[in-house]
C-alpha positions as a Markdown table, in Angstrom:
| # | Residue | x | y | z |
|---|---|---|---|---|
| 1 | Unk | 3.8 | -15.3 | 2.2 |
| 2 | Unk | 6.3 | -12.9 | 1.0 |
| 3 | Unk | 5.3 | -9.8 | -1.2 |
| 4 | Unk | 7.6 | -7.2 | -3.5 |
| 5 | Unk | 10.7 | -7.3 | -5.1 |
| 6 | Unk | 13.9 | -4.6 | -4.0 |
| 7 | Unk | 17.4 | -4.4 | -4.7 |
| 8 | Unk | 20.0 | -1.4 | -4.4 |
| 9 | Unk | 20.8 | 0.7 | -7.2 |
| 10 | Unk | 24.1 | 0.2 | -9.5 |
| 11 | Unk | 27.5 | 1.0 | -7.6 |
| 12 | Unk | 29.0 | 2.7 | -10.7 |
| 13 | Unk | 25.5 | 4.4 | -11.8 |
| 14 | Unk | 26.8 | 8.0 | -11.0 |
| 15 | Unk | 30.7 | 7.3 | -11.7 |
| 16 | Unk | 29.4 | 5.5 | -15.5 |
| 17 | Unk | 25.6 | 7.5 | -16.2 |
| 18 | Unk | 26.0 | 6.1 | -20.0 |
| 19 | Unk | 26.1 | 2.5 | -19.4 |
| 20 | Unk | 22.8 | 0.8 | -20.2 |
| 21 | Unk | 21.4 | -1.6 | -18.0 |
| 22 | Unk | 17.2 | -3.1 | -17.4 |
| 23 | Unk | 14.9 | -1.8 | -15.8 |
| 24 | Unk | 12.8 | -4.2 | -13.6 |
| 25 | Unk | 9.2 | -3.9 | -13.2 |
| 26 | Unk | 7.9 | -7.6 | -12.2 |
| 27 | Unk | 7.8 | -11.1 | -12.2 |
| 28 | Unk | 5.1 | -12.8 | -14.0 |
| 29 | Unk | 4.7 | -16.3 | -15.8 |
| 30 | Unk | 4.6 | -16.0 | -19.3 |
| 31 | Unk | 6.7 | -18.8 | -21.4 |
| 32 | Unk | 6.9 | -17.1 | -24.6 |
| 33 | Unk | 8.2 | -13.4 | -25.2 |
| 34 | Unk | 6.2 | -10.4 | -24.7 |
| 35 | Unk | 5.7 | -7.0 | -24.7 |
| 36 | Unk | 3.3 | -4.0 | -22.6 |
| 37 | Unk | 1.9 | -1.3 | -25.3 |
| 38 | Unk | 2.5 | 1.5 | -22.6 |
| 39 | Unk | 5.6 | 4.1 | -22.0 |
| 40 | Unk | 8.4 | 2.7 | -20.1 |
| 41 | Unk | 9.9 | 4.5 | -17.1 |
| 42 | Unk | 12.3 | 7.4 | -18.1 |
| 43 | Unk | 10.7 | 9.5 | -21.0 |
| 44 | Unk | 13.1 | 7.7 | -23.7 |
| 45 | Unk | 10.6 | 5.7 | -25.7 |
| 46 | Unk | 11.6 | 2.3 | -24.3 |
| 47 | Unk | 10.2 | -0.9 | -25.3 |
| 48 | Unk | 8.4 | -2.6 | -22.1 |
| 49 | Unk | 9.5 | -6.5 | -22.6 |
| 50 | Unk | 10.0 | -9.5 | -21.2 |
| 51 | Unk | 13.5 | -12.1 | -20.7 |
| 52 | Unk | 11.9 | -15.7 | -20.4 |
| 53 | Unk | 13.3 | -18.2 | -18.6 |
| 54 | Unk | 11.5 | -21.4 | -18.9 |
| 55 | Unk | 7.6 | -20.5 | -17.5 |
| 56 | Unk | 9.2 | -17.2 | -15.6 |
| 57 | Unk | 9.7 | -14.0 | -17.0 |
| 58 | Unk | 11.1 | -10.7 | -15.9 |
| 59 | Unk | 9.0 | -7.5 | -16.9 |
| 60 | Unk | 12.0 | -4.8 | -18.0 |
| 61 | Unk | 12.6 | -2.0 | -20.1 |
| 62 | Unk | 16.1 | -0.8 | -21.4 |
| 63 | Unk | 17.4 | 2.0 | -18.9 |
| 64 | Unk | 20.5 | 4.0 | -17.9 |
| 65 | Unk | 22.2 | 2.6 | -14.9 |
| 66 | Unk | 21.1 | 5.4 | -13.2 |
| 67 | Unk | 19.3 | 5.7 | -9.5 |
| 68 | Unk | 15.7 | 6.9 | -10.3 |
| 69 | Unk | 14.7 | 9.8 | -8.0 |
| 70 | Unk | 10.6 | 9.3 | -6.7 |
| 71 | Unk | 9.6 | 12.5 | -8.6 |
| 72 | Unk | 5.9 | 11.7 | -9.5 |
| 73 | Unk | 6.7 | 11.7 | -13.1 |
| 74 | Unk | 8.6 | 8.4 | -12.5 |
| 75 | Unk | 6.4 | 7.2 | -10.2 |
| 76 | Unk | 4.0 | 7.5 | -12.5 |
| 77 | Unk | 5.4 | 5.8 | -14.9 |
| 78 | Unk | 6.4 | 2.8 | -12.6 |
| 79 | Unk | 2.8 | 2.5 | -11.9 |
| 80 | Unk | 1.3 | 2.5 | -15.1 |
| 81 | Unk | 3.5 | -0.2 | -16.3 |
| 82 | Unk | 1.7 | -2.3 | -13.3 |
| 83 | Unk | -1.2 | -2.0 | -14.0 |
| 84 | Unk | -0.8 | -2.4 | -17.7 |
| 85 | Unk | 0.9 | -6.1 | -17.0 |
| 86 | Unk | -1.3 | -6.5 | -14.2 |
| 87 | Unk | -4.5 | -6.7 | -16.8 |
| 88 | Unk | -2.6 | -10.0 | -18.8 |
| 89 | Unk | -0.7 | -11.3 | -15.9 |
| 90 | Unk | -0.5 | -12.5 | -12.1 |
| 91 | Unk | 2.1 | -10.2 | -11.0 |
| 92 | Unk | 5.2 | -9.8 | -8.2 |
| 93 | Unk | 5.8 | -6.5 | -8.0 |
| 94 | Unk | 9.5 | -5.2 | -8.1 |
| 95 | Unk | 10.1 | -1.7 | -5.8 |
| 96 | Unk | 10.5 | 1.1 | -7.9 |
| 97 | Unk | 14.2 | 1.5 | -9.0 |
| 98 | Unk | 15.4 | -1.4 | -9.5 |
| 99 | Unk | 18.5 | -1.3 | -11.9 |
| 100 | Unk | 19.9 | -4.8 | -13.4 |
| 101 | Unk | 23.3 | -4.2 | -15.4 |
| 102 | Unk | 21.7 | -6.6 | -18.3 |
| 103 | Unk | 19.5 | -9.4 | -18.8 |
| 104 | Unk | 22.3 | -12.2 | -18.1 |
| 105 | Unk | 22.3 | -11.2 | -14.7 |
| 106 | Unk | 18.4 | -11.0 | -14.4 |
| 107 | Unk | 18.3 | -14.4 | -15.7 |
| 108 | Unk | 21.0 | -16.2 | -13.8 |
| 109 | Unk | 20.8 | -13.8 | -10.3 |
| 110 | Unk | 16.7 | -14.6 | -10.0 |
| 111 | Unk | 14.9 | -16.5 | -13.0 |
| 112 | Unk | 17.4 | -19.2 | -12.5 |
| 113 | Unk | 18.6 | -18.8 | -8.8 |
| 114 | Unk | 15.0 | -18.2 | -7.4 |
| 115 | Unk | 12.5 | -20.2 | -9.9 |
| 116 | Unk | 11.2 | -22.1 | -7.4 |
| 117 | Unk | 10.8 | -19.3 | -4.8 |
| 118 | Unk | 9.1 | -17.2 | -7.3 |
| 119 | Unk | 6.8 | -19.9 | -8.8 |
| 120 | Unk | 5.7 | -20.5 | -5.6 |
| 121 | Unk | 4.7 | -16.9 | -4.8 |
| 122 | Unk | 3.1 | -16.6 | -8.6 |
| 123 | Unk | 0.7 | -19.8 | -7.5 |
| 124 | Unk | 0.3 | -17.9 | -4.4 |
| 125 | Unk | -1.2 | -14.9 | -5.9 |
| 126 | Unk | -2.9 | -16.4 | -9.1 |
| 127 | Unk | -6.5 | -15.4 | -8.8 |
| 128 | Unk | -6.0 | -12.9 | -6.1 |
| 129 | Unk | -5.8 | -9.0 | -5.7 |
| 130 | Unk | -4.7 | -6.3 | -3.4 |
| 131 | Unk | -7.4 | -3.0 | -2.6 |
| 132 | Unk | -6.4 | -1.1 | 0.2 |
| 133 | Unk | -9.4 | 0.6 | 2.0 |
| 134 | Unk | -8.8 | 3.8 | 4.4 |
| 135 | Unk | -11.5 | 5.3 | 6.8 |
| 136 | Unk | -11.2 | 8.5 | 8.6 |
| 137 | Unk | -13.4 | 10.0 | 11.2 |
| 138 | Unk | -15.4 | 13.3 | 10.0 |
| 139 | Unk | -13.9 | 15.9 | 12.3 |
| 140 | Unk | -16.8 | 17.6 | 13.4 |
| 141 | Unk | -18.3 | 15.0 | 14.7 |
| 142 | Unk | -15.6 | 12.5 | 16.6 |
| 143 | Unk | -14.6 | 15.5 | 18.9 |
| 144 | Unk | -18.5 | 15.7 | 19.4 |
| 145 | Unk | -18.7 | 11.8 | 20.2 |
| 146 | Unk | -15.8 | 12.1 | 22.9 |
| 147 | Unk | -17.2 | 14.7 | 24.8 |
| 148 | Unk | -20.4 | 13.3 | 24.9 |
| 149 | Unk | -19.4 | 9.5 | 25.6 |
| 150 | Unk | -17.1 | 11.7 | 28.7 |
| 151 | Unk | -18.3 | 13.6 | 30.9 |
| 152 | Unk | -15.0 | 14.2 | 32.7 |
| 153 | Unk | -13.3 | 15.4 | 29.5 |
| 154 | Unk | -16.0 | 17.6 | 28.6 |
| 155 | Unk | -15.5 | 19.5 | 32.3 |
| 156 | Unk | -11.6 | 19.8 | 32.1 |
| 157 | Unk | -12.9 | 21.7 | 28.6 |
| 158 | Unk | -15.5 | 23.9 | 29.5 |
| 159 | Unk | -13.3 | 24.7 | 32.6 |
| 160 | Unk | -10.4 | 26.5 | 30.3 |
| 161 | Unk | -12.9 | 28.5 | 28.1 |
| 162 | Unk | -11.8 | 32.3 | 29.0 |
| 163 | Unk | -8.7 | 31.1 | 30.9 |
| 164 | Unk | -5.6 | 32.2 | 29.5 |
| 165 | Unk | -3.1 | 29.5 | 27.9 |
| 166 | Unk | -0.1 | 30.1 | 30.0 |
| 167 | Unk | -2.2 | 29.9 | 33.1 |
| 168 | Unk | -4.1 | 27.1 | 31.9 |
| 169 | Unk | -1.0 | 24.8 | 30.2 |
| 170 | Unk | -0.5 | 22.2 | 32.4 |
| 171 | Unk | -4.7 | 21.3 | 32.1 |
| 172 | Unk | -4.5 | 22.0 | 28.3 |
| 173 | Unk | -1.7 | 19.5 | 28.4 |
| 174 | Unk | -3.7 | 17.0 | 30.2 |
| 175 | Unk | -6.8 | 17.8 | 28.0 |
| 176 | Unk | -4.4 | 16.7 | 24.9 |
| 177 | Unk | -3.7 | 13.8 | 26.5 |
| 178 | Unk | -7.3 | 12.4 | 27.7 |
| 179 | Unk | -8.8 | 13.1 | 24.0 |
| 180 | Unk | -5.9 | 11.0 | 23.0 |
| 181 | Unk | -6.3 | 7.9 | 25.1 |
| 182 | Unk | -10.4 | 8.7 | 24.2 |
| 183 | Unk | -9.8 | 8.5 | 20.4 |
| 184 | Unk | -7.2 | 5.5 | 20.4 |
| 185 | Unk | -9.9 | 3.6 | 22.4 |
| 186 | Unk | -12.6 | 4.3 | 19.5 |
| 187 | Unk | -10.1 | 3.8 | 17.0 |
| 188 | Unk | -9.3 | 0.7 | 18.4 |
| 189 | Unk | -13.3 | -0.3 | 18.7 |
| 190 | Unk | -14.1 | 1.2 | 15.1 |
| 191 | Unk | -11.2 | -0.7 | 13.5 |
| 192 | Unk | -12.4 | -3.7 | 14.9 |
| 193 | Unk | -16.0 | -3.3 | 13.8 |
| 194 | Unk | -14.5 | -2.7 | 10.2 |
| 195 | Unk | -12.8 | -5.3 | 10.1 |
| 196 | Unk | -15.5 | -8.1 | 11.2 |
| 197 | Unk | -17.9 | -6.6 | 8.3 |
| 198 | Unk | -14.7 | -7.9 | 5.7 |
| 199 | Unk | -13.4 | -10.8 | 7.1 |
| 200 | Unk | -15.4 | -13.2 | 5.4 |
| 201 | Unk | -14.2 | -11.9 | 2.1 |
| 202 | Unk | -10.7 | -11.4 | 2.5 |
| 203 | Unk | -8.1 | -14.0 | 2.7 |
| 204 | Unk | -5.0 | -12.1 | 3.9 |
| 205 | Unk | -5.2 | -8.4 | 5.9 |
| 206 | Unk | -2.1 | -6.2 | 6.5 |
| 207 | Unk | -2.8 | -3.5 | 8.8 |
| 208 | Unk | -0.5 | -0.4 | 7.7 |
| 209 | Unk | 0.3 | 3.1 | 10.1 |
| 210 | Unk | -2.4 | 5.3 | 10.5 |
| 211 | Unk | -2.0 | 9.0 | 9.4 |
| 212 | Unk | -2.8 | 11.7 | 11.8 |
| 213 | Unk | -5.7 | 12.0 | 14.3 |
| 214 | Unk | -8.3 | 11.5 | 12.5 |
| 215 | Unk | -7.6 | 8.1 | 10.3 |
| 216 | Unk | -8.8 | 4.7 | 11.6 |
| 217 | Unk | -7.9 | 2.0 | 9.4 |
| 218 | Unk | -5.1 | 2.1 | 6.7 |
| 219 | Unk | -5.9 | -1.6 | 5.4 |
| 220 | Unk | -4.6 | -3.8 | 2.6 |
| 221 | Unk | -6.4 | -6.6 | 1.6 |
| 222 | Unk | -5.5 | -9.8 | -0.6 |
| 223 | Unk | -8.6 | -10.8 | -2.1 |
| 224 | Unk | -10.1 | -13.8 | -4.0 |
| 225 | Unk | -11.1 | -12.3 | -7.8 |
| 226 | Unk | -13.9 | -13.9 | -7.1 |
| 227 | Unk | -15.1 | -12.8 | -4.1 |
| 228 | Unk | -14.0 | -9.0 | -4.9 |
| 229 | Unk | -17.6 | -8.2 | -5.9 |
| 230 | Unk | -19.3 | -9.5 | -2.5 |
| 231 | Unk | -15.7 | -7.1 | -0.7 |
| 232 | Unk | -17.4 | -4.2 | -2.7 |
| 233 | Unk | -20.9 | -4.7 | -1.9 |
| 234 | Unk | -19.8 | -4.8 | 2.1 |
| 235 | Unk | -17.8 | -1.7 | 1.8 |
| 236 | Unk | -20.6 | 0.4 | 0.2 |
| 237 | Unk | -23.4 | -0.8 | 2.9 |
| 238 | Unk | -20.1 | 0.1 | 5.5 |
| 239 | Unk | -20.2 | 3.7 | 3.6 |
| 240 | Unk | -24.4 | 3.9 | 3.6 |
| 241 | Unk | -24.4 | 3.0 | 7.2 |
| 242 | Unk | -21.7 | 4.7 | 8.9 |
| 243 | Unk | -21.7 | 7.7 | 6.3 |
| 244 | Unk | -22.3 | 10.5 | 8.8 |
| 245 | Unk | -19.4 | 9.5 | 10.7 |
| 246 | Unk | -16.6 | 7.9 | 8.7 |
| 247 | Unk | -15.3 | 8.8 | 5.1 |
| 248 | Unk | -13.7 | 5.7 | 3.1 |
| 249 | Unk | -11.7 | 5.3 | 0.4 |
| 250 | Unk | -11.3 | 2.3 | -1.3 |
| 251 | Unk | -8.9 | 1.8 | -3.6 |
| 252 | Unk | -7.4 | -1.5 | -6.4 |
| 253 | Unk | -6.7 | -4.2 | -7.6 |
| 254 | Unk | -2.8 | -2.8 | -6.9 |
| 255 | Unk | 0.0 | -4.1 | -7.4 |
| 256 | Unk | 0.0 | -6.5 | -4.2 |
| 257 | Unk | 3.2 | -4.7 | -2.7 |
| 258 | Unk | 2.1 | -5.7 | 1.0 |
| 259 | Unk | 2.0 | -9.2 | 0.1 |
| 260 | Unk | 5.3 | -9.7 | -1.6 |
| 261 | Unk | 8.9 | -8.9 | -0.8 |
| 262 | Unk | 11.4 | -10.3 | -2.1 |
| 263 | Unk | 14.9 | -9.2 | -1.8 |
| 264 | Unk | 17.5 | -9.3 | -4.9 |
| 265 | Unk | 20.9 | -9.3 | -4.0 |
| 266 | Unk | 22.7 | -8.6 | -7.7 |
């Protein structure tokens, strides 16, 4: 399954900044027209609204046909927008930026042209959620862990203590190098272990890029609303058990971004 919605920016956005255009938050399934009691994207008071087509509707708010820079206050204000329709409504989530010239085209280019695609994807994800879970080793003790689970590393180390580095910096180099291949090992076992204590509650994982040395998972998970309680109650014993070692953070429901992409070609 497919998960987000993107689509360039206007052509003619910087040559023509006054034209108006719609802003495009999401796709949800709501036959008659409404509207999100929170501040559209932009600062200009903007009504957050649906355009219906049949069962499908587009989340938009009037907008300049401008290309939104990612300063946090827009970001912001993207997200909130989320999570407001995300309370009412199964969502698809469109990238933030997204620029339609008016709501013919949003009707004709993808309620119309891609109903079928994007009811699909909206049974797909009724009922389900994205939290995204991160655990990171606590410094002071994974370095501990490696030297003690290697005996070899912990020589090559206490065998450059009082050595200069430019007499030493082809073994320091090679120290970098074993810790490395020692830590993607555990990262690889500790990942794994993580992983088998959510399984059963998950029904779709999407493993992102860890960040820096010290990270070991960088999860999402699409979960069954109901089963999100029992995903919880796994994730704190995880924390109670493996507290002295790891730090997670947990995070959603989010808008389910790593589930659904779905391109829009204006």
């Amino acid at each position: 399954m497919s998960a987000t919605i993107t689509a360039p920016g206007t052509a003619n956005a910087e040559v023509n900044a006054a034209a108006e255009g719609k802003y495009l938050y999401g796709i949800i399934e709501a036959p008659a027209p409404a509207t999100f009691d929170v501040p559209a994207i932009g600062g200009r008071g903007d009504e957050v609204h649906t355009i219906t087509l049949g069962r499908l509707a587009a989340v938009v708010s009037n907008s300049p046909r401008i290309d939104y820079d990612n300063s946090r206050r827009n970001m912001l204000a993207h997200t909130k927008v989320l999570e407001a329709v995300m309370a009412r409504h199964t969502l698809l989530p469109v990238c933030f930026g997204t620029v339609g010239s008016d709501a013919e085209v949003i009707v004709e280019k993808i309620l119309r042209e891609r109903r079928d695609e994007l009811a699909g994807l909206l049974g797909q994800m009724h009922g389900r959620m994205e939290l995204g879970l991160k655990a990171s080793w606590r410094e002071e003790v994974i370095f501990e862990e490696v030297l003690a689970e290697n005996p070899a590393i912990r020589k090559l180390r206490d065998s450059l203590v009082g050595r200069s580095p430019d007499k030493s910096h082809y073994e320091r180099i090679q120290l970098g190098e074993l810790i490395g291949q020692a830590l993607q090992r555990k990262r690889q076992d500790d990942e794994e272990r993580i992983l088998e204590r959510v399984r059963p509650f998950v029904h779709k994982t999407r493993l992102n890029k860890v960040i820096g040395d010290r990270m070991v998972i960088n999860a999402a998970f699409l979960v069954d609303a109901a089963v999100e309680s029992r995903l919880d109650a796994s994730i704190r014993a995880m924390d109670e058990e493996w507290g002295g070692r790891l730090t997670f953070k947990y995070v959603g429901p989010v808008p389910p971004y790593n589930f659904v992409t779905i391109t829009i070609h204006w």
